[in-house]
Coordinates of C-alpha atoms in Angstrom, one line a residue:
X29 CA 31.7 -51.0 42.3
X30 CA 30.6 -48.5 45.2
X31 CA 32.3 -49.3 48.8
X32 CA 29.1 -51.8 49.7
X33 CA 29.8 -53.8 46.7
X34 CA 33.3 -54.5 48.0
X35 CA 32.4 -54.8 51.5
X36 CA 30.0 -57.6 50.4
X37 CA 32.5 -59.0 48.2
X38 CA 35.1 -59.2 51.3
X39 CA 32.8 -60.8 53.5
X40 CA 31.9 -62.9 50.6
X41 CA 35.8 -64.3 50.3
X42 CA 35.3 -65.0 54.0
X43 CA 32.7 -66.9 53.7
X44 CA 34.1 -68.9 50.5
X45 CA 37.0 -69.4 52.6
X46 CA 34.9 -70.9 55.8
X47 CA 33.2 -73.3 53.6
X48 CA 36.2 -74.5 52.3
X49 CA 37.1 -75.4 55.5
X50 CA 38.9 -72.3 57.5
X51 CA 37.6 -71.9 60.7
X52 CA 39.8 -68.9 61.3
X53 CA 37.4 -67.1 58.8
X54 CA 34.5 -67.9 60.5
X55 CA 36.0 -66.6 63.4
X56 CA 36.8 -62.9 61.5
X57 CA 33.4 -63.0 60.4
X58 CA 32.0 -63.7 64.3
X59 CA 34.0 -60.8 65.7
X60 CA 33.0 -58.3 62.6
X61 CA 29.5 -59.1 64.0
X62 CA 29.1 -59.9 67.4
X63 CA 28.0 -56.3 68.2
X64 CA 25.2 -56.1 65.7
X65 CA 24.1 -59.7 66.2
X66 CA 24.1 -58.8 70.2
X67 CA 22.5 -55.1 69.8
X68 CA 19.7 -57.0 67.7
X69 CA 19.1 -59.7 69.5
X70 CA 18.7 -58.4 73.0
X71 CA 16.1 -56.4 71.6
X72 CA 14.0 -59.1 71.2
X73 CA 15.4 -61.1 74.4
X74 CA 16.4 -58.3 76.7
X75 CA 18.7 -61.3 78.6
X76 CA 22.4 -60.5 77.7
X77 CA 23.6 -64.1 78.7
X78 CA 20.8 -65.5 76.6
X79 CA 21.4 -63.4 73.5
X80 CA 25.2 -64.6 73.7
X81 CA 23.7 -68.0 73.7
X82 CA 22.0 -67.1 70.8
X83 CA 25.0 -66.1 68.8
X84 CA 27.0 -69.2 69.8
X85 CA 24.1 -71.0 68.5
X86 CA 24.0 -69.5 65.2
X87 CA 28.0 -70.4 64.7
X88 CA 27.6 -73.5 65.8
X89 CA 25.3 -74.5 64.0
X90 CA 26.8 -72.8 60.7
X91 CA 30.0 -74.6 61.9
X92 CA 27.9 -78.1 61.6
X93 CA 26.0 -77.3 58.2
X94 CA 28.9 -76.2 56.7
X95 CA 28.9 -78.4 54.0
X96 CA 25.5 -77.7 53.0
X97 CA 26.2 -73.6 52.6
X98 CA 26.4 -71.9 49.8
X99 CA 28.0 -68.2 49.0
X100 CA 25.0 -65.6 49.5
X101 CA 24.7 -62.1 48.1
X102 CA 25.0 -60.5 51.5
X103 CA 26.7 -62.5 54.3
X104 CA 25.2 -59.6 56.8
X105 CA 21.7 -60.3 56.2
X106 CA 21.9 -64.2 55.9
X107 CA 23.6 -63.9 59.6
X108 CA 20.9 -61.8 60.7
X109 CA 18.0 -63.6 59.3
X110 CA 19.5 -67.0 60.8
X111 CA 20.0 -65.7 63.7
X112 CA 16.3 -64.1 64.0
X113 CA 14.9 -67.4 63.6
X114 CA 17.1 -68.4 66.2
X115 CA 16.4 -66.1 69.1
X116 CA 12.8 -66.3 68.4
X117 CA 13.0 -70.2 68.8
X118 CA 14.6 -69.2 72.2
X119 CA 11.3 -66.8 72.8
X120 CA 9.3 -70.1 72.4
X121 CA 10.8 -72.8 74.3
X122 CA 11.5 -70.2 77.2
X123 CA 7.5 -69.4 77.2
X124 CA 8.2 -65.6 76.8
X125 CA 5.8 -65.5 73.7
X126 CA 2.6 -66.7 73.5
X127 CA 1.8 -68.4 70.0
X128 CA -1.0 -66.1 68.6
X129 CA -1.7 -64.8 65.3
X130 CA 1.4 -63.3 64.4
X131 CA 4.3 -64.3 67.2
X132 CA 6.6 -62.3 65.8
X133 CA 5.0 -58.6 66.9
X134 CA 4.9 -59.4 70.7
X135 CA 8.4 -58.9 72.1
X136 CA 10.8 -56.4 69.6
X137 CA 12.1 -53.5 72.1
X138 CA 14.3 -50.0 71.3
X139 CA 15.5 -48.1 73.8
X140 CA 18.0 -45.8 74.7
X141 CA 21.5 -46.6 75.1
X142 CA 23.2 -45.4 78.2
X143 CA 25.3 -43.1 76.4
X144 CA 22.5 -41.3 74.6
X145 CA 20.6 -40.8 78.2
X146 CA 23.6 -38.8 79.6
X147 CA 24.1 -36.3 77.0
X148 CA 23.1 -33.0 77.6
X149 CA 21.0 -33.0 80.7
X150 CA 18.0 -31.2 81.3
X151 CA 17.0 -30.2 77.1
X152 CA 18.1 -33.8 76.7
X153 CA 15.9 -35.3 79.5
X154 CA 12.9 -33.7 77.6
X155 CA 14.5 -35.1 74.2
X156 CA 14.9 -38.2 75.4
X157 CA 11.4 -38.6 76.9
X158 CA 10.0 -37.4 73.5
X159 CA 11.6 -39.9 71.6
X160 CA 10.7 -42.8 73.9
X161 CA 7.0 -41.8 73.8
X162 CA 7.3 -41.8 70.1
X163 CA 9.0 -45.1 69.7
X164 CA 6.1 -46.6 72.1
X165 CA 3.6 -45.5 69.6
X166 CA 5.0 -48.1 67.0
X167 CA 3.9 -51.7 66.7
X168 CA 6.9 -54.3 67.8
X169 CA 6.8 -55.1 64.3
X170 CA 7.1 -50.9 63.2
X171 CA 10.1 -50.9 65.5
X172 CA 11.9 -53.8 64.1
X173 CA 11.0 -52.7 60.6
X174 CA 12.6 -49.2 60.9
X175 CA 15.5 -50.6 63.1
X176 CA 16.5 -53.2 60.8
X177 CA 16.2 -50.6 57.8
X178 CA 17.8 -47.5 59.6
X179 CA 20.1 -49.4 62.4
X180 CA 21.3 -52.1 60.3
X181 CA 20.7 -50.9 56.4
X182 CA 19.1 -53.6 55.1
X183 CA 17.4 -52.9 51.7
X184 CA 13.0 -53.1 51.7
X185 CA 13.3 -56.8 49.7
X186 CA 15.5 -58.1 52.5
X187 CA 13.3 -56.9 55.7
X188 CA 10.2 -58.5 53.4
X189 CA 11.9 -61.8 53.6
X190 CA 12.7 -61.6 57.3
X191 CA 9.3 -60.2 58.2
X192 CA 7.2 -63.0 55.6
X193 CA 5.7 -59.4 54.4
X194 CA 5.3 -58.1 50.9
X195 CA 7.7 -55.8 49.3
X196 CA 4.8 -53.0 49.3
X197 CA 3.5 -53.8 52.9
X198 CA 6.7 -53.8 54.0
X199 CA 7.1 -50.2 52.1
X200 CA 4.2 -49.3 54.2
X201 CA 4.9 -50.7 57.8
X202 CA 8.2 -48.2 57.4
X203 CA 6.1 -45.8 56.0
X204 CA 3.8 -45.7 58.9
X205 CA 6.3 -45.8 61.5
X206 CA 8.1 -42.9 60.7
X207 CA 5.0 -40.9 59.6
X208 CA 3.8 -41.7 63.0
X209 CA 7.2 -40.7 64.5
X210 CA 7.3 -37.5 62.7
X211 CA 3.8 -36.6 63.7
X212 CA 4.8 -37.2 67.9
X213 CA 8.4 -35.6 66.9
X214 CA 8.2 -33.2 64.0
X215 CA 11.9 -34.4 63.2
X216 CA 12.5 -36.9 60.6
X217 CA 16.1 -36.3 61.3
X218 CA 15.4 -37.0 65.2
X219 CA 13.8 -40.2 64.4
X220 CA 16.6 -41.4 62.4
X221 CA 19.6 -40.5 64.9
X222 CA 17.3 -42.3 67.3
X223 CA 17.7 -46.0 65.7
X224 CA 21.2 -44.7 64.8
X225 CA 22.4 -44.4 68.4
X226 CA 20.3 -47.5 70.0

């Protein structure tokens, strides 16, 4: 079994044991993830008071639907996918996204951390202002795409789900985004430290 199949298998245990009734597990699994729920979500928010709503949300409701859950394959993406549907049910009642075709492309957002911006000065201002007119080349939905695969390592099949894409167009919407990327960059390796380090 390679290290993911035991890391999904811990997290597994943890959520077997919530289920069963131990809070205190739920609680491990909140703190494991509380960074990558909050660096996702405020993507889509920008509001880091709203996006820590979000998360309490997402426990509390799993807290109240207990009962109902069942063990998935990978506790990671269930808690990300939940809490998508969550924060984009925030967008709504908050009128920050217009209901149009495809709500889900208006509002996704990458930037660059703080600590990425300091490094390096003046080779890195230049760097830094190459990259963020190549990530404003992509789509909202391009960005998440390549985020949730690159940032968060979620296989193609599970970004399909949480897109309601195809396997192949989901292939493709990655695809695209990083050919564009590489065309404004000429650094695949640039692209990808890029969604590493935001």
């Amino acid at each position: 079994m390679d290290s993911n199949g035991f890391h999904n298998k811990d997290e597994q245990e943890l959520w077997r044991s919530f289920v069963s009734g131990n809070d205190q597990s739920l609680e491990t699994l909140y703190r494991r993830y509380f960074d990558e729920l909050y660096n996702y979500g405020n993507k889509w928010l920008n509001n880091p008071s709203l996006t820590q709503d979000s998360i309490q949300d997402l426990f509390v409701k799993l807290m109240r639907n207990r009962s109902n859950l069942t063990i998935p394959d990978s506790v990671k993406y269930y808690l990300l996918r939940s809490f998508r549907s969550i924060v984009l049910d925030k967008l709504k009642v908050n009128d920050r996204m217009k209901l149009m075709d495809e709500p889900k492309e208006h509002m996704f957002q990458v930037e660059l951390c703080p600590e990425e911006q300091m490094i390096g000065q003046e080779e890195d201002k230049r760097l830094q202002k190459q990259l963020t007119e190549a990530i404003q080349q992509l789509t909202p939905r391009q960005r998440e795409a390549v985020f949730l695969k690159y940032q968060e390592g979620l296989s193609y099949p599970e970004i399909a789900e949480m897109l309601a894409l195809s396997q192949k167009a989901t292939y493709k919407l990655v695809a695209r985004a990083i050919q564009t990327l590489r065309t404004i960059t000429d650094s695949a390796t640039l692209i990808i430290a890029f969604f590493l380090y935001t």
